[in-house]
Amino acid sequence: MEQKDVPRSCLSMEGDGEDELLQTLPRERNWGGTSDLCQFQGFWCPLWVFHGLISFQKHFQAHATDLILASAPKTGTTWSKALVFAIVNRTRYGFNDNPLLTANPHDLVPFLEMDLYLNRNNLPNLEDRSDPRLLSTHVPFASLPVSIIDSGCRIVYVCRNPFDQLISHWHFTLKRSKENADHPPLPLEECFERYCKGVISFGPFWDHVLGYWKASLEKPNKVLFLKYEDLKEDAKFGHLKKLAEFLGFPFSGDEERDGVIEQVSNLCSFENLKSLEVNNIGKRKCGRQNTDFFREGKVGDWANYLTPSMAQRLNNLVEEKLAGSGLTFRLLH
Ligand code: PAP
């Protein structure tokens, strides 16, 4: 189903209309969770997020000062949330009493459709939050509320090579399936087939990345496109500096000399966040453990799971999907 097939006019429907619409949408089993996926506005939306998505689209009023972190699942969301929070708040908190030491990044930069607007009967009051409001979303660019586009607020998009996203997602759902006896995990081969058909939460992957990629080309001062792999290799902090500038909180020369960029980087590093007590205890609203968001944190872990023929097939598919866009990933070594 194309984006155009379900016009945004559906957003004027009240609750019951939403339920009826939901019944008509194509469905697929999610890889591991208890909730299916439904195809809506051209992407695969987890069923449990559907009403939250509509509520977000209907009610969210963006401010020009908002900073929105967008991503497909498992592409570096948790990490980027930590980085954005640490950069924006670095003069407010020290590195020894930073909220990131005692709160999971998802609590500090909440998801719009999956946290704040999840319950359509209990809308959040976001007007009391101080500017800039740090918010996040997995929703594809084409399905963002019009107010985000109209407000001209800034969007940081983080993406990751599809091989590692696939494997990270598979592990994530595997963990969930193991906790739910009713939902035995799908084997990797089956998840791979689904991935190639675009059937993954908020996917297809290539549509998700291309939506934000094109927006970043059209409005580079409004949409910053980052890659997980570049952040990992950011020895000289070029990407962190670019991120800070884009957010409107550039590092000064003094800060650079004093090692502040390095401190931000260390605070948000995989090793540091994974080791914190807060990220080893506690559950999220979606039922996931905080610890589920920290696994390997590496580039290239996919090579331990995908066969050469799977890798070649996915490589060809992604190259074909991204052809002509100018967007590339270093796929096969
Ligand atoms: P989400 O979209 O569900 O929030 P997200 O944070 O995007 O998930 O992805 C989780 C991945 O990021 C995990 O990758 P892996 O399965 O390949 O290991 C997780 O380990 C990784 N990750 C989490 N925090 C960091 C970090 N600080 N630095 C690098 N990678 C990280």
Short mmCIF file of C-alpha atoms and ligand atoms in Angstrom, two decimals, residues 71-83 105-106 111 114 138 158 160 164-165 167-169 171-172 228 232 265 267-274 291-299 301, ligand 1:
data_model
loop_
_atom_site.label_atom_id
_atom_site.label_comp_id
_atom_site.label_asym_id
_atom_site.label_seq_id
_atom_site.Cartn_x
_atom_site.Cartn_y
_atom_site.Cartn_z
CA SER A 71 15.48 6.72 13.44
CA ALA A 72 14.41 3.30 12.32
CA PRO A 73 14.56 0.80 15.20
CA LYS A 74 17.97 -0.66 16.10
CA THR A 75 19.99 1.90 14.21
CA GLY A 76 21.48 3.80 17.14
CA THR A 77 18.46 5.47 18.71
CA THR A 78 19.46 4.96 22.35
CA TRP A 79 22.99 6.19 21.69
CA SER A 80 21.86 9.24 19.73
CA LYS A 81 19.33 10.14 22.42
CA ALA A 82 22.15 10.10 24.95
CA LEU A 83 24.38 12.22 22.70
CA PRO A 105 18.22 7.68 27.49
CA HIS A 106 14.70 6.71 26.41
CA PHE A 111 9.25 8.69 21.85
CA MET A 114 5.39 5.10 21.59
CA HIS A 138 10.57 5.99 14.71
CA VAL A 158 20.47 8.38 12.65
CA ARG A 160 22.82 2.18 10.37
CA ASP A 164 23.59 -4.82 11.51
CA GLN A 165 20.08 -3.41 11.88
CA ILE A 167 20.76 -8.75 13.24
CA SER A 168 20.23 -6.30 16.09
CA HIS A 169 16.49 -6.44 15.51
CA HIS A 171 18.29 -10.45 18.69
CA PHE A 172 15.88 -7.94 20.19
CA TYR A 228 26.00 4.85 13.25
CA LYS A 232 31.68 4.80 15.83
CA SER A 265 31.56 10.92 23.97
CA LEU A 267 29.51 9.52 28.92
CA CYS A 268 27.45 8.22 26.01
CA SER A 269 29.73 5.36 25.02
CA PHE A 270 28.30 1.89 24.76
CA GLU A 271 30.62 0.61 27.49
CA ASN A 272 29.63 3.35 29.91
CA LEU A 273 25.88 3.24 29.32
CA LYS A 274 25.78 -0.55 29.39
CA THR A 291 19.19 -3.89 29.35
CA ASP A 292 17.69 -5.06 26.01
CA PHE A 293 18.86 -1.84 24.39
CA PHE A 294 22.54 -2.64 24.96
CA ARG A 295 23.85 -5.79 23.31
CA GLU A 296 27.13 -5.71 21.33
CA GLY A 297 27.25 -2.13 20.13
CA LYS A 298 29.58 -3.01 17.24
CA VAL A 299 29.81 -2.48 13.53
CA ASP A 301 28.42 -8.17 14.04
P1 PAP B 1 15.75 1.17 19.57
O1 PAP B 1 15.49 1.71 18.20
O2 PAP B 1 14.86 0.02 19.92
O3 PAP B 1 15.78 2.24 20.60
P2 PAP B 1 18.56 1.26 19.15
O4 PAP B 1 19.08 1.97 20.31
O5 PAP B 1 18.38 2.03 17.88
O6 PAP B 1 17.20 0.53 19.52
O7 PAP B 1 19.48 0.05 18.77
C1 PAP B 1 20.07 -0.78 19.70
C2 PAP B 1 21.45 -1.07 19.16
O8 PAP B 1 22.31 0.02 19.49
C3 PAP B 1 22.05 -2.29 19.78
O9 PAP B 1 22.92 -2.80 18.77
P3 PAP B 1 23.41 -4.32 18.72
O10 PAP B 1 22.21 -5.18 18.87
O11 PAP B 1 24.06 -4.47 17.38
O12 PAP B 1 24.38 -4.46 19.82
C4 PAP B 1 22.80 -1.69 20.94
O13 PAP B 1 23.81 -2.53 21.46
C5 PAP B 1 23.37 -0.46 20.30
N1 PAP B 1 23.75 0.59 21.26
C6 PAP B 1 23.09 0.99 22.36
N2 PAP B 1 23.74 1.98 22.96
C7 PAP B 1 24.86 2.22 22.24
C8 PAP B 1 25.96 3.12 22.39
N3 PAP B 1 26.02 3.95 23.38
N4 PAP B 1 26.92 3.08 21.45
C9 PAP B 1 26.86 2.22 20.41
N5 PAP B 1 25.86 1.34 20.23
C10 PAP B 1 24.86 1.33 21.13
#
